[in-house]
Amino acid sequence: MPQNIFDTDRLSRSMNKLGTFASAKVSKFNALDKQRKIAVAGVSTLGAAAIAFAAVPGGSTAVATGVPAAHTQVAAEHSQVQDLKSTFTDPAANQQVKLDAIAAKAKAEADAAAKKRSADAAAKKKAAADAARKAEAARKAAAARSAKKPASRSAERPQMETVAARTYANNLDGWIRHSLDIMHAKGIPGSYSGLHRNIMRESSGNPRAINNWDINAINGIPSKGLLQVIPPTFATYHVSGTSWNIYDPVANITAAANYAAHRYGTIDNVNSAY
């Protein structure tokens, strides 16, 4: 049987060196992707197969049986790499899916909260605008009512005819007419003829007339003026708005007519001393 060019010791040392080299290569390329890892594993397997081929005498039978074994080892190592990758990548993928779901949920909640805040702000703005419009409408209505009231009161007031101040002659006729206007304004009855008749009998129309001989004079309160009124009677029946001078014609006439109205009903009923 022909002898191989390598002896057994040398073959053993070569296999150890090749195994160490293959292991170093595998360690160096652990961080590579799947295709590079498979390539490294294939190189290692093919190296081992070559060593086995060289160690077998006759060569033909060893080659025929060694090649299928190399392919089987490559496939097994590929499967192990796939299993190892699944061991690390599948949980990571599941974790990433969970993280993506959590992030999507958080984003949806944030979007919903933002929409709610926007809707609340819009509602508050609308409510404020509505309140402002109502307040302005109320203010305008109040202003319109305020402007309408004075106009209504002005329309309700009767239009008074402007009358020029009446003037009276400074004589008996003027004194009587002036006195009658005051008496009518105060509700004191009497007529022109009733006043004139009594004035002519009492004083003959002299506003400075004084009685110094009757009982009143004896008592110290003589009758004075157009209608011969004693001072106590003048003071008691004095008509407001007239002079307090007993000799004033209008003041004397109105006080005497006021006294006659209380005692006789009207000056017209007096035909003698009263």
JSON list of C-alpha atoms in Angstrom, two decimals, residues 19 28 37 64 66 77 91 112 136 145-146 166 187 199 202:
[
{"chain": "A", "resi": 19, "resn": "GLY", "atom": "CA", "xyz": [-8.39, 24.26, 13.71]},
{"chain": "A", "resi": 28, "resn": "LYS", "atom": "CA", "xyz": [-13.04, 37.59, 14.51]},
{"chain": "A", "resi": 37, "resn": "LYS", "atom": "CA", "xyz": [-20.71, 33.92, 9.30]},
{"chain": "A", "resi": 64, "resn": "ALA", "atom": "CA", "xyz": [-16.47, 10.33, -2.32]},
{"chain": "A", "resi": 66, "resn": "GLY", "atom": "CA", "xyz": [-16.01, 13.28, 2.64]},
{"chain": "A", "resi": 77, "resn": "GLU", "atom": "CA", "xyz": [-23.89, 25.34, 11.17]},
{"chain": "A", "resi": 91, "resn": "PRO", "atom": "CA", "xyz": [-37.55, 38.99, 21.45]},
{"chain": "A", "resi": 112, "resn": "ALA", "atom": "CA", "xyz": [-56.66, 63.89, 21.47]},
{"chain": "A", "resi": 136, "resn": "GLU", "atom": "CA", "xyz": [-73.17, 95.64, 24.28]},
{"chain": "A", "resi": 145, "resn": "ARG", "atom": "CA", "xyz": [-84.50, 103.68, 27.05]},
{"chain": "A", "resi": 146, "resn": "SER", "atom": "CA", "xyz": [-82.72, 106.54, 28.81]},
{"chain": "A", "resi": 166, "resn": "ARG", "atom": "CA", "xyz": [-99.62, 141.26, 33.41]},
{"chain": "A", "resi": 187, "resn": "GLY", "atom": "CA", "xyz": [-109.05, 130.20, 46.07]},
{"chain": "A", "resi": 199, "resn": "ILE", "atom": "CA", "xyz": [-113.88, 149.93, 49.48]},
{"chain": "A", "resi": 202, "resn": "GLU", "atom": "CA", "xyz": [-115.00, 152.08, 54.10]}
]
